[in-house]
């Protein structure tokens, strides 16, 4: 850290001549300021893990000096196993992540490196939870008499009409 000092100077002033006195300075007093590192706690992911939905990285910011949060750094990762290796998703550096088909079947992690408003940097912390993105599906759509066109067309939630199945296929 850079050394800083406090110096106090007084210039006496009089209503009589001479009006200005000789400035007097105090001795240099060293000022030490330790900017404690901020911390991110309870780092987690919230939201649905279905195609097109938005996940949100959440955490509580804490700073031992009471400094406000600055521009913390965010990263998202995908992995093939919840407890396996994860790779950073390029260009995903906000608190939110849109689920796209490339993430189907993958596990997701969120990371935050907390920064305070005075450039204090804390330790990067990854989310404790690693939700699995739902698979894009089997390529099958199901229609049943007791189905509903508001369903997703899966075996357990079939569509009611062939038209809805056709329109869903065209939208893929």
mmCIF file of C-alpha atoms in Angstrom:
data_model
loop_
_atom_site.group_PDB
_atom_site.id
_atom_site.type_symbol
_atom_site.label_atom_id
_atom_site.label_comp_id
_atom_site.label_asym_id
_atom_site.label_seq_id
_atom_site.Cartn_x
_atom_site.Cartn_y
_atom_site.Cartn_z
ATOM 1 C CA UNK A 1 0.000 0.000 0.000
ATOM 2 C CA UNK A 2 1.003 3.576 -0.541
ATOM 3 C CA UNK A 3 2.259 5.571 2.476
ATOM 4 C CA UNK A 4 0.063 8.534 3.343
ATOM 5 C CA UNK A 5 0.590 11.346 5.834
ATOM 6 C CA UNK A 6 -1.467 14.031 7.443
ATOM 7 C CA UNK A 7 0.056 17.510 7.796
ATOM 8 C CA UNK A 8 -1.737 20.388 9.467
ATOM 9 C CA UNK A 9 -0.835 23.976 8.513
ATOM 10 C CA UNK A 10 -1.940 27.244 10.141
ATOM 11 C CA UNK A 11 -1.380 30.726 8.766
ATOM 12 C CA UNK A 12 -2.127 33.365 11.410
ATOM 13 C CA UNK A 13 -4.111 36.400 10.260
ATOM 14 C CA UNK A 14 -4.384 39.742 12.061
ATOM 15 C CA UNK A 15 -6.499 42.825 11.609
ATOM 16 C CA UNK A 16 -3.363 44.900 12.232
ATOM 17 C CA UNK A 17 -0.134 45.096 10.253
ATOM 18 C CA UNK A 18 1.401 42.787 9.408
ATOM 19 C CA UNK A 19 -1.934 41.137 8.480
ATOM 20 C CA UNK A 20 -0.440 37.795 7.386
ATOM 21 C CA UNK A 21 1.715 35.752 9.678
ATOM 22 C CA UNK A 22 4.193 33.007 8.899
ATOM 23 C CA UNK A 23 2.587 29.615 8.116
ATOM 24 C CA UNK A 24 3.409 26.905 10.625
ATOM 25 C CA UNK A 25 3.190 23.191 9.809
ATOM 26 C CA UNK A 26 2.783 20.242 12.100
ATOM 27 C CA UNK A 27 4.992 17.201 11.895
ATOM 28 C CA UNK A 28 4.021 14.509 9.413
ATOM 29 C CA UNK A 29 1.643 12.040 10.980
ATOM 30 C CA UNK A 30 1.501 8.675 9.210
ATOM 31 C CA UNK A 31 -2.022 7.536 8.327
ATOM 32 C CA UNK A 32 -2.570 3.838 7.945
ATOM 33 C CA UNK A 33 -5.653 2.572 6.262
ATOM 34 C CA UNK A 34 -6.184 -1.107 5.748
ATOM 35 C CA UNK A 35 -8.932 -1.850 3.297
ATOM 36 C CA UNK A 36 -10.246 -5.198 4.472
ATOM 37 C CA UNK A 37 -11.230 -7.619 1.734
ATOM 38 C CA UNK A 38 -14.957 -7.987 1.058
ATOM 39 C CA UNK A 39 -16.618 -11.394 1.111
ATOM 40 C CA UNK A 40 -19.428 -13.161 -0.723
ATOM 41 C CA UNK A 41 -21.415 -15.542 1.449
ATOM 42 C CA UNK A 42 -24.324 -17.888 0.786
ATOM 43 C CA UNK A 43 -23.503 -18.016 -2.949
ATOM 44 C CA UNK A 44 -26.256 -19.889 -4.754
ATOM 45 C CA UNK A 45 -28.272 -20.255 -7.948
ATOM 46 C CA UNK A 46 -32.004 -19.614 -8.131
ATOM 47 C CA UNK A 47 -34.431 -20.216 -10.973
ATOM 48 C CA UNK A 48 -35.809 -22.893 -13.253
ATOM 49 C CA UNK A 49 -33.420 -25.070 -15.245
ATOM 50 C CA UNK A 50 -35.543 -25.399 -18.357
ATOM 51 C CA UNK A 51 -34.762 -24.220 -21.872
ATOM 52 C CA UNK A 52 -35.305 -20.464 -22.228
ATOM 53 C CA UNK A 53 -35.530 -19.780 -18.495
ATOM 54 C CA UNK A 54 -33.206 -17.461 -16.587
ATOM 55 C CA UNK A 55 -31.000 -18.529 -13.686
ATOM 56 C CA UNK A 56 -29.860 -15.901 -11.207
ATOM 57 C CA UNK A 57 -26.671 -15.958 -9.179
ATOM 58 C CA UNK A 58 -27.370 -14.735 -5.658
ATOM 59 C CA UNK A 59 -25.166 -13.988 -2.642
ATOM 60 C CA UNK A 60 -24.824 -11.727 0.352
ATOM 61 C CA UNK A 61 -22.088 -9.107 0.194
ATOM 62 C CA UNK A 62 -20.100 -8.388 3.341
ATOM 63 C CA UNK A 63 -17.250 -5.944 3.978
ATOM 64 C CA UNK A 64 -15.355 -5.619 7.285
ATOM 65 C CA UNK A 65 -14.968 -1.856 6.771
ATOM 66 C CA UNK A 66 -18.592 -1.311 5.796
ATOM 67 C CA UNK A 67 -17.515 -0.317 2.273
ATOM 68 C CA UNK A 68 -20.258 -0.454 -0.352
ATOM 69 C CA UNK A 69 -20.044 -3.067 -3.095
ATOM 70 C CA UNK A 70 -18.161 -2.079 -6.228
ATOM 71 C CA UNK A 71 -18.066 -3.902 -9.554
ATOM 72 C CA UNK A 72 -17.927 -7.523 -8.435
ATOM 73 C CA UNK A 73 -16.953 -10.116 -11.072
ATOM 74 C CA UNK A 74 -19.364 -12.876 -12.113
ATOM 75 C CA UNK A 75 -18.686 -16.145 -13.937
ATOM 76 C CA UNK A 76 -20.796 -19.140 -14.946
ATOM 77 C CA UNK A 77 -19.588 -22.701 -15.439
ATOM 78 C CA UNK A 78 -20.935 -25.979 -16.876
ATOM 79 C CA UNK A 79 -19.916 -29.522 -16.004
ATOM 80 C CA UNK A 80 -20.899 -33.088 -16.796
ATOM 81 C CA UNK A 81 -21.157 -34.157 -13.141
ATOM 82 C CA UNK A 82 -22.248 -32.249 -10.038
ATOM 83 C CA UNK A 83 -18.974 -33.005 -8.275
ATOM 84 C CA UNK A 84 -16.769 -33.086 -11.401
ATOM 85 C CA UNK A 85 -14.753 -30.525 -13.306
ATOM 86 C CA UNK A 86 -16.464 -27.382 -14.559
ATOM 87 C CA UNK A 87 -15.527 -25.182 -17.520
ATOM 88 C CA UNK A 88 -16.145 -21.447 -17.650
ATOM 89 C CA UNK A 89 -18.846 -20.340 -20.080
ATOM 90 C CA UNK A 90 -17.229 -17.608 -22.217
ATOM 91 C CA UNK A 91 -18.815 -14.130 -22.208
ATOM 92 C CA UNK A 92 -21.227 -14.929 -19.373
ATOM 93 C CA UNK A 93 -20.261 -12.263 -16.832
ATOM 94 C CA UNK A 94 -23.524 -11.021 -15.328
ATOM 95 C CA UNK A 95 -25.639 -12.215 -12.400
ATOM 96 C CA UNK A 96 -28.044 -13.975 -14.772
ATOM 97 C CA UNK A 97 -27.736 -16.839 -17.251
ATOM 98 C CA UNK A 98 -30.255 -17.784 -19.920
ATOM 99 C CA UNK A 99 -30.621 -21.540 -20.353
ATOM 100 C CA UNK A 100 -29.891 -22.507 -23.962
ATOM 101 C CA UNK A 101 -29.919 -25.958 -25.579
ATOM 102 C CA UNK A 102 -26.092 -26.287 -25.285
ATOM 103 C CA UNK A 103 -26.519 -26.568 -21.506
ATOM 104 C CA UNK A 104 -29.028 -29.456 -21.668
ATOM 105 C CA UNK A 105 -27.986 -32.274 -19.354
ATOM 106 C CA UNK A 106 -25.133 -30.181 -17.858
ATOM 107 C CA UNK A 107 -24.657 -28.962 -14.314
ATOM 108 C CA UNK A 108 -24.352 -25.210 -13.748
ATOM 109 C CA UNK A 109 -22.263 -23.276 -11.214
ATOM 110 C CA UNK A 110 -22.105 -19.546 -10.471
ATOM 111 C CA UNK A 111 -19.029 -17.729 -9.130
ATOM 112 C CA UNK A 112 -18.625 -14.254 -7.689
ATOM 113 C CA UNK A 113 -15.436 -12.374 -6.855
ATOM 114 C CA UNK A 114 -16.576 -9.576 -4.525
ATOM 115 C CA UNK A 115 -15.106 -6.099 -4.939
ATOM 116 C CA UNK A 116 -15.707 -3.074 -2.787
ATOM 117 C CA UNK A 117 -16.091 0.487 -4.056
ATOM 118 C CA UNK A 118 -12.448 1.215 -3.115
ATOM 119 C CA UNK A 119 -10.909 -1.597 -5.222
ATOM 120 C CA UNK A 120 -10.674 -4.081 -2.373
ATOM 121 C CA UNK A 121 -10.965 -7.579 -3.844
ATOM 122 C CA UNK A 122 -12.187 -10.645 -1.997
ATOM 123 C CA UNK A 123 -11.817 -14.338 -2.719
ATOM 124 C CA UNK A 124 -13.801 -15.909 -5.555
ATOM 125 C CA UNK A 125 -16.595 -18.147 -4.251
ATOM 126 C CA UNK A 126 -18.589 -20.704 -6.267
ATOM 127 C CA UNK A 127 -22.185 -21.632 -5.614
ATOM 128 C CA UNK A 128 -22.752 -24.575 -3.329
ATOM 129 C CA UNK A 129 -25.577 -25.870 -5.467
ATOM 130 C CA UNK A 130 -25.021 -27.074 -9.033
ATOM 131 C CA UNK A 131 -28.442 -27.596 -10.596
ATOM 132 C CA UNK A 132 -28.724 -29.857 -13.632
ATOM 133 C CA UNK A 133 -30.273 -28.350 -16.729
ATOM 134 C CA UNK A 134 -33.191 -30.441 -17.882
ATOM 135 C CA UNK A 135 -32.507 -32.440 -21.008
ATOM 136 C CA UNK A 136 -33.745 -31.015 -24.265
ATOM 137 C CA UNK A 137 -35.917 -34.119 -24.520
ATOM 138 C CA UNK A 138 -35.999 -37.404 -26.353
ATOM 139 C CA UNK A 139 -37.203 -35.968 -29.651
ATOM 140 C CA UNK A 140 -40.625 -37.455 -28.977
ATOM 141 C CA UNK A 141 -43.854 -35.566 -28.483
ATOM 142 C CA UNK A 142 -46.908 -37.228 -27.002
ATOM 143 C CA UNK A 143 -50.585 -36.555 -27.667
ATOM 144 C CA UNK A 144 -53.404 -38.041 -25.580
ATOM 145 C CA UNK A 145 -57.152 -37.630 -25.221
ATOM 146 C CA UNK A 146 -56.653 -36.421 -21.638
ATOM 147 C CA UNK A 147 -53.751 -34.129 -22.618
ATOM 148 C CA UNK A 148 -53.577 -30.353 -22.609
ATOM 149 C CA UNK A 149 -52.055 -28.110 -25.270
ATOM 150 C CA UNK A 150 -50.482 -26.062 -22.454
ATOM 151 C CA UNK A 151 -48.373 -29.105 -21.476
ATOM 152 C CA UNK A 152 -44.829 -29.745 -22.742
ATOM 153 C CA UNK A 153 -45.701 -32.806 -24.864
ATOM 154 C CA UNK A 154 -43.765 -35.276 -22.733
ATOM 155 C CA UNK A 155 -45.079 -38.750 -21.910
ATOM 156 C CA UNK A 156 -46.189 -37.563 -18.458
ATOM 157 C CA UNK A 157 -47.617 -34.237 -19.768
ATOM 158 C CA UNK A 158 -48.973 -34.904 -23.281
ATOM 159 C CA UNK A 159 -50.550 -32.432 -25.687
ATOM 160 C CA UNK A 160 -54.267 -32.663 -26.483
ATOM 161 C CA UNK A 161 -53.975 -32.074 -30.245
ATOM 162 C CA UNK A 162 -51.841 -33.104 -33.190
ATOM 163 C CA UNK A 163 -51.841 -29.455 -34.275
ATOM 164 C CA UNK A 164 -50.006 -28.436 -31.082
ATOM 165 C CA UNK A 165 -47.456 -31.233 -31.618
ATOM 166 C CA UNK A 166 -46.982 -30.132 -35.249
ATOM 167 C CA UNK A 167 -46.561 -26.461 -34.253
ATOM 168 C CA UNK A 168 -44.053 -27.435 -31.534
ATOM 169 C CA UNK A 169 -41.987 -29.424 -34.035
ATOM 170 C CA UNK A 170 -42.000 -26.523 -36.491
ATOM 171 C CA UNK A 171 -40.768 -24.199 -33.759
ATOM 172 C CA UNK A 172 -37.710 -26.366 -33.052
#
